[in-house]
Amino acid sequence: MKALSIAKFRSFQTCASARGTFTFLALDHRQNLRRANPRFEDNHELSRFKLEVTAELAPFATGVLLDPEVSAAQAIASGALPGTKGLVVALEATGYTGDPAARRSQILPGWSVEKAKRMGASMVKLLVYYHPESSTAQEIEAFVAQTAAECQRYDLALMLEPLSYPLKGERLSSEEKRRVVIETARRLTAIPGVDLLKAELPQATDDLDMDKLADACAELHEASQAPWILLSAAASFETYLQQTTIACRTGASGIAVGRAVWQEAVALDGSDRLNFLRRTARPRLERLSALCLALARPFTEVYSAEAPFDWYRQY
């Protein structure tokens, strides 16, 4: 059991179910949504889409992951985000800089951990592109450590999302993906202040083997020093449902799901979009939430908080 500060423990509580599991609705996407629908080049249209999805689906998640550019503050101001739901705000600028085999990430210019704390975020999320054998691996590790230290300073929980990439060729094989994702978890969750790992599937999505996936997820669980949740990437809903079941049975504390729930809504508008969100996306999210509630590992099995009567003197 690891001790968290009162503020970080509260961060986890506000983003979790009563049992201590997570079903995050992920809506921090930016460039990939603009590519998917040309209308979303207009910030107002992209923001409207995100707020509609948030308003319809947030009540069935434990927390919502939004970006600071067109959705986080807007979801609060408009009332689309219920006050009872956790808010996780992305820190990073979308995309990466540098060579495709030596990628770099950066904080969105004009944005910071301090600002996220001041605007009322429950947590912040940092996405980094990472390969343990890349020439930029140590640089990314230092970047994560610096961001984690800022989160410690402002007493705000940090969700880390490392995305793997190939050093050669177009994609990682299943064996390579497993090795890279697990070694990434081992290295980056060892950094003090990394509180929650938003992990990739430790297997190539075009070569899914559910028996091998269970072994890989169990190995990922052993490697991670922080609770971990499974991201959905571009998986179909039925495939992601299977992945979530395996991940939760092998130690995951829940999920961060985006496109597997709402991806068809990107091409819709008006009543068609709302009907899809209510009749299809909502039942999908409800199924995933029930699954996580039943099977996922509560964060309280990993973290605790101490509150002696004089805690405020040292805080």
PDB file of C-alpha atoms in Angstrom:
ATOM      1  CA  MET A   1       0.000   0.000   0.000  1.00  0.00           C
ATOM      2  CA  LYS A   2       1.354   3.429  -0.968  1.00  0.00           C
ATOM      3  CA  ALA A   3       0.393   6.659   0.761  1.00  0.00           C
ATOM      4  CA  LEU A   4      -0.969   9.537  -1.308  1.00  0.00           C
ATOM      5  CA  SER A   5      -1.423  13.095  -0.128  1.00  0.00           C
ATOM      6  CA  ILE A   6      -4.941  14.067   0.905  1.00  0.00           C
ATOM      7  CA  ALA A   7      -5.356  16.128  -2.277  1.00  0.00           C
ATOM      8  CA  LYS A   8      -4.195  13.356  -4.609  1.00  0.00           C
ATOM      9  CA  PHE A   9      -6.298  10.778  -2.802  1.00  0.00           C
ATOM     10  CA  ARG A  10      -9.260  13.110  -3.247  1.00  0.00           C
ATOM     11  CA  SER A  11      -8.350  13.402  -6.937  1.00  0.00           C
ATOM     12  CA  PHE A  12      -8.737   9.654  -7.259  1.00  0.00           C
ATOM     13  CA  GLN A  13     -11.971   9.581  -5.270  1.00  0.00           C
ATOM     14  CA  THR A  14     -13.626  12.206  -7.477  1.00  0.00           C
ATOM     15  CA  CYS A  15     -12.751  10.216 -10.618  1.00  0.00           C
ATOM     16  CA  ALA A  16     -13.713   6.756  -9.377  1.00  0.00           C
ATOM     17  CA  SER A  17     -16.802   4.684  -8.724  1.00  0.00           C
ATOM     18  CA  ALA A  18     -17.936   4.055  -5.165  1.00  0.00           C
ATOM     19  CA  ARG A  19     -15.929   0.825  -5.336  1.00  0.00           C
ATOM     20  CA  GLY A  20     -12.772   2.653  -6.456  1.00  0.00           C
ATOM     21  CA  THR A  21     -12.747   1.664 -10.153  1.00  0.00           C
ATOM     22  CA  PHE A  22     -12.523   3.903 -13.212  1.00  0.00           C
ATOM     23  CA  THR A  23     -14.556   4.328 -16.366  1.00  0.00           C
ATOM     24  CA  PHE A  24     -13.181   7.474 -17.986  1.00  0.00           C
ATOM     25  CA  LEU A  25     -14.915   8.930 -21.020  1.00  0.00           C
ATOM     26  CA  ALA A  26     -12.010  10.055 -23.234  1.00  0.00           C
ATOM     27  CA  LEU A  27     -12.668  13.187 -25.310  1.00  0.00           C
ATOM     28  CA  ASP A  28      -9.323  14.982 -25.394  1.00  0.00           C
ATOM     29  CA  HIS A  29      -8.823  14.149 -29.100  1.00  0.00           C
ATOM     30  CA  ARG A  30      -8.013  17.079 -31.346  1.00  0.00           C
ATOM     31  CA  GLN A  31      -6.123  16.561 -34.611  1.00  0.00           C
ATOM     32  CA  ASN A  32      -7.513  13.090 -35.307  1.00  0.00           C
ATOM     33  CA  LEU A  33     -11.054  14.456 -34.963  1.00  0.00           C
ATOM     34  CA  ARG A  34     -10.261  17.331 -37.318  1.00  0.00           C
ATOM     35  CA  ARG A  35      -8.936  14.826 -39.855  1.00  0.00           C
ATOM     36  CA  ALA A  36     -12.012  12.637 -39.460  1.00  0.00           C
ATOM     37  CA  ASN A  37     -14.507  15.462 -40.059  1.00  0.00           C
ATOM     38  CA  PRO A  38     -13.517  18.612 -41.998  1.00  0.00           C
ATOM     39  CA  ARG A  39     -16.213  20.593 -40.147  1.00  0.00           C
ATOM     40  CA  PHE A  40     -14.152  20.203 -37.006  1.00  0.00           C
ATOM     41  CA  GLU A  41     -11.496  22.542 -38.394  1.00  0.00           C
ATOM     42  CA  ASP A  42     -13.834  25.147 -36.949  1.00  0.00           C
ATOM     43  CA  ASN A  43     -13.226  25.295 -33.191  1.00  0.00           C
ATOM     44  CA  HIS A  44     -16.903  25.979 -32.552  1.00  0.00           C
ATOM     45  CA  GLU A  45     -17.951  22.803 -34.381  1.00  0.00           C
ATOM     46  CA  LEU A  46     -15.329  20.671 -32.634  1.00  0.00           C
ATOM     47  CA  SER A  47     -16.305  22.105 -29.263  1.00  0.00           C
ATOM     48  CA  ARG A  48     -20.020  21.554 -29.971  1.00  0.00           C
ATOM     49  CA  PHE A  49     -19.356  17.902 -30.776  1.00  0.00           C
ATOM     50  CA  LYS A  50     -17.395  17.362 -27.580  1.00  0.00           C
ATOM     51  CA  LEU A  51     -19.946  19.110 -25.409  1.00  0.00           C
ATOM     52  CA  GLU A  52     -22.805  17.102 -26.900  1.00  0.00           C
ATOM     53  CA  VAL A  53     -20.971  13.839 -26.276  1.00  0.00           C
ATOM     54  CA  THR A  54     -20.035  14.968 -22.760  1.00  0.00           C
ATOM     55  CA  ALA A  55     -23.590  16.006 -21.906  1.00  0.00           C
ATOM     56  CA  GLU A  56     -25.060  12.707 -23.129  1.00  0.00           C
ATOM     57  CA  LEU A  57     -22.446  10.265 -21.838  1.00  0.00           C
ATOM     58  CA  ALA A  58     -20.684  11.795 -18.819  1.00  0.00           C
ATOM     59  CA  PRO A  59     -23.464  10.728 -16.412  1.00  0.00           C
ATOM     60  CA  PHE A  60     -22.557   7.097 -17.185  1.00  0.00           C
ATOM     61  CA  ALA A  61     -18.784   7.489 -16.665  1.00  0.00           C
ATOM     62  CA  THR A  62     -16.827   8.064 -13.469  1.00  0.00           C
ATOM     63  CA  GLY A  63     -14.820  10.899 -15.017  1.00  0.00           C
ATOM     64  CA  VAL A  64     -14.243  12.710 -18.294  1.00  0.00           C
ATOM     65  CA  LEU A  65     -10.957  13.431 -20.063  1.00  0.00           C
ATOM     66  CA  LEU A  66     -11.023  16.736 -21.972  1.00  0.00           C
ATOM     67  CA  ASP A  67      -8.578  19.105 -23.644  1.00  0.00           C
ATOM     68  CA  PRO A  68      -7.916  22.700 -22.523  1.00  0.00           C
ATOM     69  CA  GLU A  69      -8.335  24.188 -26.005  1.00  0.00           C
ATOM     70  CA  VAL A  70     -11.986  23.643 -26.927  1.00  0.00           C
ATOM     71  CA  SER A  71     -13.664  21.513 -24.271  1.00  0.00           C
ATOM     72  CA  ALA A  72     -12.548  21.538 -20.618  1.00  0.00           C
ATOM     73  CA  ALA A  73     -13.554  25.059 -19.580  1.00  0.00           C
ATOM     74  CA  GLN A  74     -16.429  25.051 -22.075  1.00  0.00           C
ATOM     75  CA  ALA A  75     -17.872  21.860 -20.558  1.00  0.00           C
ATOM     76  CA  ILE A  76     -17.876  23.486 -17.117  1.00  0.00           C
ATOM     77  CA  ALA A  77     -19.280  26.821 -18.294  1.00  0.00           C
ATOM     78  CA  SER A  78     -22.066  25.209 -20.334  1.00  0.00           C
ATOM     79  CA  GLY A  79     -23.036  22.682 -17.671  1.00  0.00           C
ATOM     80  CA  ALA A  80     -22.328  19.772 -20.041  1.00  0.00           C
ATOM     81  CA  LEU A  81     -20.019  18.243 -17.424  1.00  0.00           C
ATOM     82  CA  PRO A  82     -21.934  17.262 -14.282  1.00  0.00           C
ATOM     83  CA  GLY A  83     -20.451  18.633 -11.094  1.00  0.00           C
ATOM     84  CA  THR A  84     -20.428  15.123  -9.649  1.00  0.00           C
ATOM     85  CA  LYS A  85     -17.986  13.784 -12.251  1.00  0.00           C
ATOM     86  CA  GLY A  86     -14.208  13.917 -12.190  1.00  0.00           C
ATOM     87  CA  LEU A  87     -12.468  16.153 -14.723  1.00  0.00           C
ATOM     88  CA  VAL A  88      -9.121  15.121 -16.192  1.00  0.00           C
ATOM     89  CA  VAL A  89      -7.492  17.768 -18.375  1.00  0.00           C
ATOM     90  CA  ALA A  90      -4.770  17.027 -20.921  1.00  0.00           C
ATOM     91  CA  LEU A  91      -1.480  18.884 -20.582  1.00  0.00           C
ATOM     92  CA  GLU A  92       0.243  18.095 -23.876  1.00  0.00           C
ATOM     93  CA  ALA A  93       0.190  19.772 -27.239  1.00  0.00           C
ATOM     94  CA  THR A  94      -1.307  17.398 -29.784  1.00  0.00           C
ATOM     95  CA  GLY A  95       1.101  15.422 -31.967  1.00  0.00           C
ATOM     96  CA  TYR A  96       4.868  15.214 -31.613  1.00  0.00           C
ATOM     97  CA  THR A  97       8.015  16.967 -32.772  1.00  0.00           C
ATOM     98  CA  GLY A  98      11.324  15.480 -33.882  1.00  0.00           C
ATOM     99  CA  ASP A  99      12.124  12.469 -36.004  1.00  0.00           C
ATOM    100  CA  PRO A 100       9.462   9.713 -36.260  1.00  0.00           C
ATOM    101  CA  ALA A 101      11.976   7.323 -34.656  1.00  0.00           C
ATOM    102  CA  ALA A 102      12.957   9.828 -31.937  1.00  0.00           C
ATOM    103  CA  ARG A 103       9.777  11.611 -30.926  1.00  0.00           C
ATOM    104  CA  ARG A 104       9.360  14.461 -28.490  1.00  0.00           C
ATOM    105  CA  SER A 105       6.305  15.755 -26.640  1.00  0.00           C
ATOM    106  CA  GLN A 106       5.630  19.145 -25.114  1.00  0.00           C
ATOM    107  CA  ILE A 107       3.187  20.909 -22.827  1.00  0.00           C
ATOM    108  CA  LEU A 108       0.609  22.944 -24.743  1.00  0.00           C
ATOM    109  CA  PRO A 109       2.012  26.504 -24.965  1.00  0.00           C
ATOM    110  CA  GLY A 110       0.244  28.780 -22.512  1.00  0.00           C
ATOM    111  CA  TRP A 111      -0.984  25.843 -20.396  1.00  0.00           C
ATOM    112  CA  SER A 112       0.409  24.346 -17.169  1.00  0.00           C
ATOM    113  CA  VAL A 113      -0.204  22.101 -14.186  1.00  0.00           C
ATOM    114  CA  GLU A 114      -0.790  25.188 -12.066  1.00  0.00           C
ATOM    115  CA  LYS A 115      -3.536  26.451 -14.388  1.00  0.00           C
ATOM    116  CA  ALA A 116      -5.201  23.034 -14.435  1.00  0.00           C
ATOM    117  CA  LYS A 117      -5.217  23.060 -10.645  1.00  0.00           C
ATOM    118  CA  ARG A 118      -6.669  26.565 -10.536  1.00  0.00           C
ATOM    119  CA  MET A 119      -9.455  25.769 -13.003  1.00  0.00           C
ATOM    120  CA  GLY A 120     -10.640  22.847 -10.890  1.00  0.00           C
ATOM    121  CA  ALA A 121      -9.262  19.760 -12.637  1.00  0.00           C
ATOM    122  CA  SER A 122      -9.414  16.551 -10.635  1.00  0.00           C
ATOM    123  CA  MET A 123      -6.333  15.210 -12.436  1.00  0.00           C
ATOM    124  CA  VAL A 124      -4.084  16.087 -15.332  1.00  0.00           C
ATOM    125  CA  LYS A 125      -3.087  13.745 -18.136  1.00  0.00           C
ATOM    126  CA  LEU A 126       0.253  13.785 -19.939  1.00  0.00           C
ATOM    127  CA  LEU A 127       0.690  11.951 -23.245  1.00  0.00           C
ATOM    128  CA  VAL A 128       4.241  11.118 -24.304  1.00  0.00           C
ATOM    129  CA  TYR A 129       5.589   9.191 -27.268  1.00  0.00           C
ATOM    130  CA  TYR A 130       8.078   6.717 -25.849  1.00  0.00           C
ATOM    131  CA  HIS A 131      10.231   3.804 -26.905  1.00  0.00           C
ATOM    132  CA  PRO A 132      12.728   2.484 -24.346  1.00  0.00           C
ATOM    133  CA  GLU A 133      15.413   2.144 -27.019  1.00  0.00           C
ATOM    134  CA  SER A 134      14.874   5.490 -28.740  1.00  0.00           C
ATOM    135  CA  SER A 135      17.594   8.130 -28.636  1.00  0.00           C
ATOM    136  CA  THR A 136      15.062  10.410 -26.926  1.00  0.00           C
ATOM    137  CA  ALA A 137      14.097   7.916 -24.185  1.00  0.00           C
ATOM    138  CA  GLN A 138      16.084   9.648 -21.436  1.00  0.00           C
ATOM    139  CA  GLU A 139      14.794  13.038 -22.564  1.00  0.00           C
ATOM    140  CA  ILE A 140      11.196  11.818 -22.314  1.00  0.00           C
ATOM    141  CA  GLU A 141      11.868  10.285 -18.908  1.00  0.00           C
ATOM    142  CA  ALA A 142      13.223  13.632 -17.717  1.00  0.00           C
ATOM    143  CA  PHE A 143      10.186  15.415 -19.177  1.00  0.00           C
ATOM    144  CA  VAL A 144       7.835  13.065 -17.324  1.00  0.00           C
ATOM    145  CA  ALA A 145       9.832  13.524 -14.104  1.00  0.00           C
ATOM    146  CA  GLN A 146       9.684  17.313 -14.439  1.00  0.00           C
ATOM    147  CA  THR A 147       5.914  17.242 -15.031  1.00  0.00           C
ATOM    148  CA  ALA A 148       5.399  14.816 -12.152  1.00  0.00           C
ATOM    149  CA  ALA A 149       7.369  17.155  -9.886  1.00  0.00           C
ATOM    150  CA  GLU A 150       5.052  20.009 -10.895  1.00  0.00           C
ATOM    151  CA  CYS A 151       2.080  17.827 -10.031  1.00  0.00           C
ATOM    152  CA  GLN A 152       3.659  17.097  -6.656  1.00  0.00           C
ATOM    153  CA  ARG A 153       4.175  20.821  -6.126  1.00  0.00           C
ATOM    154  CA  TYR A 154       0.529  21.628  -6.846  1.00  0.00           C
ATOM    155  CA  ASP A 155      -0.744  18.410  -5.287  1.00  0.00           C
ATOM    156  CA  LEU A 156      -2.632  17.243  -8.365  1.00  0.00           C
ATOM    157  CA  ALA A 157      -2.807  13.620  -9.488  1.00  0.00           C
ATOM    158  CA  LEU A 158      -1.023  12.720 -12.729  1.00  0.00           C
ATOM    159  CA  MET A 159      -2.321  10.253 -15.309  1.00  0.00           C
ATOM    160  CA  LEU A 160       0.445   9.260 -17.725  1.00  0.00           C
ATOM    161  CA  GLU A 161      -0.322   8.023 -21.242  1.00  0.00           C
ATOM    162  CA  PRO A 162       2.766   6.654 -23.041  1.00  0.00           C
ATOM    163  CA  LEU A 163       2.270   5.760 -26.704  1.00  0.00           C
ATOM    164  CA  SER A 164       4.720   3.377 -28.335  1.00  0.00           C
ATOM    165  CA  TYR A 165       6.093   3.632 -31.870  1.00  0.00           C
ATOM    166  CA  PRO A 166       8.424   1.617 -34.127  1.00  0.00           C
ATOM    167  CA  LEU A 167      12.066   2.551 -34.546  1.00  0.00           C
ATOM    168  CA  LYS A 168      12.068   0.782 -37.905  1.00  0.00           C
ATOM    169  CA  GLY A 169       9.288  -0.073 -40.309  1.00  0.00           C
ATOM    170  CA  GLU A 170       5.643   0.916 -40.146  1.00  0.00           C
ATOM    171  CA  ARG A 171       4.477  -0.876 -37.020  1.00  0.00           C
ATOM    172  CA  LEU A 172       5.488  -2.954 -34.027  1.00  0.00           C
ATOM    173  CA  SER A 173       4.888  -6.689 -34.187  1.00  0.00           C
ATOM    174  CA  SER A 174       2.858  -8.236 -31.386  1.00  0.00           C
ATOM    175  CA  GLU A 175       6.003  -9.487 -29.642  1.00  0.00           C
ATOM    176  CA  GLU A 176       7.666  -6.080 -29.941  1.00  0.00           C
ATOM    177  CA  LYS A 177       4.527  -4.267 -28.791  1.00  0.00           C
ATOM    178  CA  ARG A 178       4.297  -6.455 -25.720  1.00  0.00           C
ATOM    179  CA  ARG A 179       7.942  -5.918 -24.846  1.00  0.00           C
ATOM    180  CA  VAL A 180       7.836  -2.154 -25.413  1.00  0.00           C
ATOM    181  CA  VAL A 181       4.554  -1.516 -23.560  1.00  0.00           C
ATOM    182  CA  ILE A 182       5.625  -3.570 -20.543  1.00  0.00           C
ATOM    183  CA  GLU A 183       9.119  -2.079 -20.348  1.00  0.00           C
ATOM    184  CA  THR A 184       7.594   1.385 -20.724  1.00  0.00           C
ATOM    185  CA  ALA A 185       5.300   0.715 -17.777  1.00  0.00           C
ATOM    186  CA  ARG A 186       8.217  -0.572 -15.723  1.00  0.00           C
ATOM    187  CA  ARG A 187      10.363   2.496 -16.360  1.00  0.00           C
ATOM    188  CA  LEU A 188       7.880   5.342 -16.360  1.00  0.00           C
ATOM    189  CA  THR A 189       5.743   4.308 -13.386  1.00  0.00           C
ATOM    190  CA  ALA A 190       8.945   4.138 -11.326  1.00  0.00           C
ATOM    191  CA  ILE A 191       9.164   7.935 -11.648  1.00  0.00           C
ATOM    192  CA  PRO A 192       7.927   9.545  -8.403  1.00  0.00           C
ATOM    193  CA  GLY A 193       4.614  11.342  -8.890  1.00  0.00           C
ATOM    194  CA  VAL A 194       3.280   9.193 -11.740  1.00  0.00           C
ATOM    195  CA  ASP A 195       0.003   8.208 -10.101  1.00  0.00           C
ATOM    196  CA  LEU A 196      -2.058   6.430 -12.774  1.00  0.00           C
ATOM    197  CA  LEU A 197      -0.965   4.709 -15.990  1.00  0.00           C
ATOM    198  CA  LYS A 198      -3.189   4.934 -19.058  1.00  0.00           C
ATOM    199  CA  ALA A 199      -1.776   1.914 -20.858  1.00  0.00           C
ATOM    200  CA  GLU A 200      -1.873   0.704 -24.416  1.00  0.00           C
ATOM    201  CA  LEU A 201      -2.920  -2.833 -25.206  1.00  0.00           C
ATOM    202  CA  PRO A 202       0.304  -4.894 -24.875  1.00  0.00           C
ATOM    203  CA  GLN A 203      -0.316  -6.597 -28.202  1.00  0.00           C
ATOM    204  CA  ALA A 204      -0.608  -5.476 -31.819  1.00  0.00           C
ATOM    205  CA  THR A 205      -4.266  -4.812 -32.626  1.00  0.00           C
ATOM    206  CA  ASP A 206      -4.034  -6.479 -36.034  1.00  0.00           C
ATOM    207  CA  ASP A 207      -2.793  -9.720 -34.468  1.00  0.00           C
ATOM    208  CA  LEU A 208      -5.031 -10.249 -31.442  1.00  0.00           C
ATOM    209  CA  ASP A 209      -4.676 -13.481 -29.525  1.00  0.00           C
ATOM    210  CA  MET A 210      -6.868 -13.366 -26.425  1.00  0.00           C
ATOM    211  CA  ASP A 211      -4.951 -16.119 -24.594  1.00  0.00           C
ATOM    212  CA  LYS A 212      -1.637 -14.368 -25.142  1.00  0.00           C
ATOM    213  CA  LEU A 213      -3.267 -11.040 -24.294  1.00  0.00           C
ATOM    214  CA  ALA A 214      -4.200 -12.294 -20.824  1.00  0.00           C
ATOM    215  CA  ASP A 215      -0.576 -13.249 -20.176  1.00  0.00           C
ATOM    216  CA  ALA A 216       0.637  -9.908 -21.514  1.00  0.00           C
ATOM    217  CA  CYS A 217      -1.802  -7.933 -19.353  1.00  0.00           C
ATOM    218  CA  ALA A 218      -0.756  -9.914 -16.292  1.00  0.00           C
ATOM    219  CA  GLU A 219       2.863  -9.084 -17.069  1.00  0.00           C
ATOM    220  CA  LEU A 220       1.950  -5.428 -17.554  1.00  0.00           C
ATOM    221  CA  HIS A 221       0.216  -5.470 -14.179  1.00  0.00           C
ATOM    222  CA  GLU A 222       3.339  -6.830 -12.513  1.00  0.00           C
ATOM    223  CA  ALA A 223       5.533  -4.238 -14.210  1.00  0.00           C
ATOM    224  CA  SER A 224       3.480  -1.176 -13.321  1.00  0.00           C
ATOM    225  CA  GLN A 225       4.131   0.461  -9.971  1.00  0.00           C
ATOM    226  CA  ALA A 226       0.949   2.526 -10.339  1.00  0.00           C
ATOM    227  CA  PRO A 227      -2.657   1.466 -10.921  1.00  0.00           C
ATOM    228  CA  TRP A 228      -3.319   1.168 -14.638  1.00  0.00           C
ATOM    229  CA  ILE A 229      -6.270   1.599 -16.958  1.00  0.00           C
ATOM    230  CA  LEU A 230      -6.671   0.429 -20.548  1.00  0.00           C
ATOM    231  CA  LEU A 231      -7.109   2.920 -23.387  1.00  0.00           C
ATOM    232  CA  SER A 232      -9.334   2.015 -26.319  1.00  0.00           C
ATOM    233  CA  ALA A 233      -7.472   3.499 -29.332  1.00  0.00           C
ATOM    234  CA  ALA A 234      -9.426   2.692 -32.496  1.00  0.00           C
ATOM    235  CA  ALA A 235     -10.793  -0.694 -31.439  1.00  0.00           C
ATOM    236  CA  SER A 236     -14.377  -1.585 -32.259  1.00  0.00           C
ATOM    237  CA  PHE A 237     -16.749  -1.744 -29.313  1.00  0.00           C
ATOM    238  CA  GLU A 238     -17.086  -5.545 -29.265  1.00  0.00           C
ATOM    239  CA  THR A 239     -13.325  -6.006 -29.502  1.00  0.00           C
ATOM    240  CA  TYR A 240     -12.718  -3.455 -26.764  1.00  0.00           C
ATOM    241  CA  LEU A 241     -15.288  -5.147 -24.554  1.00  0.00           C
ATOM    242  CA  GLN A 242     -13.224  -8.342 -24.785  1.00  0.00           C
ATOM    243  CA  GLN A 243      -9.998  -6.443 -24.134  1.00  0.00           C
ATOM    244  CA  THR A 244     -11.518  -4.702 -21.106  1.00  0.00           C
ATOM    245  CA  THR A 245     -12.684  -7.994 -19.630  1.00  0.00           C
ATOM    246  CA  ILE A 246      -9.200  -9.481 -19.932  1.00  0.00           C
ATOM    247  CA  ALA A 247      -7.472  -6.352 -18.631  1.00  0.00           C
ATOM    248  CA  CYS A 248      -9.719  -6.027 -15.570  1.00  0.00           C
ATOM    249  CA  ARG A 249      -9.402  -9.709 -14.730  1.00  0.00           C
ATOM    250  CA  THR A 250      -5.609  -9.360 -14.772  1.00  0.00           C
ATOM    251  CA  GLY A 251      -5.353  -6.272 -12.565  1.00  0.00           C
ATOM    252  CA  ALA A 252      -6.465  -3.154 -14.446  1.00  0.00           C
ATOM    253  CA  SER A 253      -8.306  -0.562 -12.362  1.00  0.00           C
ATOM    254  CA  GLY A 254     -10.608   0.350 -15.244  1.00  0.00           C
ATOM    255  CA  ILE A 255     -10.554   2.017 -18.624  1.00  0.00           C
ATOM    256  CA  ALA A 256     -10.326   5.268 -20.555  1.00  0.00           C
ATOM    257  CA  VAL A 257     -12.661   4.778 -23.508  1.00  0.00           C
ATOM    258  CA  GLY A 258     -13.256   7.114 -26.407  1.00  0.00           C
ATOM    259  CA  ARG A 259     -13.811   6.052 -29.984  1.00  0.00           C
ATOM    260  CA  ALA A 260     -14.897   2.513 -29.136  1.00  0.00           C
ATOM    261  CA  VAL A 261     -18.020   4.109 -27.654  1.00  0.00           C
ATOM    262  CA  TRP A 262     -18.706   7.234 -29.730  1.00  0.00           C
ATOM    263  CA  GLN A 263     -16.694   7.022 -32.978  1.00  0.00           C
ATOM    264  CA  GLU A 264     -19.725   6.750 -35.321  1.00  0.00           C
ATOM    265  CA  ALA A 265     -21.057  10.061 -33.950  1.00  0.00           C
ATOM    266  CA  VAL A 266     -18.168  11.920 -35.606  1.00  0.00           C
ATOM    267  CA  ALA A 267     -19.866  11.660 -39.018  1.00  0.00           C
ATOM    268  CA  LEU A 268     -23.327  12.574 -37.693  1.00  0.00           C
ATOM    269  CA  ASP A 269     -24.987  15.843 -36.749  1.00  0.00           C
ATOM    270  CA  GLY A 270     -28.191  17.173 -35.246  1.00  0.00           C
ATOM    271  CA  SER A 271     -30.831  14.659 -34.215  1.00  0.00           C
ATOM    272  CA  ASP A 272     -28.935  11.789 -35.866  1.00  0.00           C
ATOM    273  CA  ARG A 273     -25.970  12.401 -33.591  1.00  0.00           C
ATOM    274  CA  LEU A 274     -28.084  12.695 -30.467  1.00  0.00           C
ATOM    275  CA  ASN A 275     -30.064   9.567 -31.323  1.00  0.00           C
ATOM    276  CA  PHE A 276     -26.852   7.600 -31.809  1.00  0.00           C
ATOM    277  CA  LEU A 277     -25.398   8.846 -28.526  1.00  0.00           C
ATOM    278  CA  ARG A 278     -28.557   7.969 -26.627  1.00  0.00           C
ATOM    279  CA  ARG A 279     -29.447   4.660 -28.282  1.00  0.00           C
ATOM    280  CA  THR A 280     -26.038   3.167 -29.059  1.00  0.00           C
ATOM    281  CA  ALA A 281     -23.167   4.966 -27.310  1.00  0.00           C
ATOM    282  CA  ARG A 282     -24.912   5.169 -23.943  1.00  0.00           C
ATOM    283  CA  PRO A 283     -25.661   1.413 -23.704  1.00  0.00           C
ATOM    284  CA  ARG A 284     -22.073   0.699 -24.747  1.00  0.00           C
ATOM    285  CA  LEU A 285     -20.695   2.878 -21.966  1.00  0.00           C
ATOM    286  CA  GLU A 286     -23.122   1.406 -19.457  1.00  0.00           C
ATOM    287  CA  ARG A 287     -21.938  -2.112 -20.326  1.00  0.00           C
ATOM    288  CA  LEU A 288     -18.306  -1.111 -19.922  1.00  0.00           C
ATOM    289  CA  SER A 289     -19.010   0.691 -16.645  1.00  0.00           C
ATOM    290  CA  ALA A 290     -20.789  -2.351 -15.223  1.00  0.00           C
ATOM    291  CA  LEU A 291     -17.916  -4.576 -16.296  1.00  0.00           C
ATOM    292  CA  CYS A 292     -15.315  -2.330 -14.638  1.00  0.00           C
ATOM    293  CA  LEU A 293     -17.395  -2.030 -11.493  1.00  0.00           C
ATOM    294  CA  ALA A 294     -17.576  -5.811 -11.241  1.00  0.00           C
ATOM    295  CA  LEU A 295     -14.061  -6.829 -12.303  1.00  0.00           C
ATOM    296  CA  ALA A 296     -11.568  -3.970 -12.053  1.00  0.00           C
ATOM    297  CA  ARG A 297      -9.085  -3.590  -9.216  1.00  0.00           C
ATOM    298  CA  PRO A 298     -10.044  -0.701  -6.884  1.00  0.00           C
ATOM    299  CA  PHE A 299      -7.372   1.967  -6.563  1.00  0.00           C
ATOM    300  CA  THR A 300      -7.786   1.658  -2.784  1.00  0.00           C
ATOM    301  CA  GLU A 301      -5.955  -1.665  -2.981  1.00  0.00           C
ATOM    302  CA  VAL A 302      -2.901   0.338  -4.036  1.00  0.00           C
ATOM    303  CA  TYR A 303      -3.258   3.747  -2.381  1.00  0.00           C
ATOM    304  CA  SER A 304      -4.211   5.021   1.036  1.00  0.00           C
ATOM    305  CA  ALA A 305      -4.109   8.415   2.728  1.00  0.00           C
ATOM    306  CA  GLU A 306      -3.093   9.335   6.258  1.00  0.00           C
ATOM    307  CA  ALA A 307      -4.860  12.075   8.198  1.00  0.00           C
ATOM    308  CA  PRO A 308      -3.428  12.634  11.689  1.00  0.00           C
ATOM    309  CA  PHE A 309      -5.128  15.437  13.599  1.00  0.00           C
ATOM    310  CA  ASP A 310      -2.225  17.840  13.005  1.00  0.00           C
ATOM    311  CA  TRP A 311      -1.948  17.120   9.260  1.00  0.00           C
ATOM    312  CA  TYR A 312      -2.799  20.716   8.350  1.00  0.00           C
ATOM    313  CA  ARG A 313       0.275  22.065  10.140  1.00  0.00           C
ATOM    314  CA  GLN A 314       2.654  20.300   7.757  1.00  0.00           C
ATOM    315  CA  TYR A 315       0.486  20.501   4.642  1.00  0.00           C
TER     316      TYR A 315
END
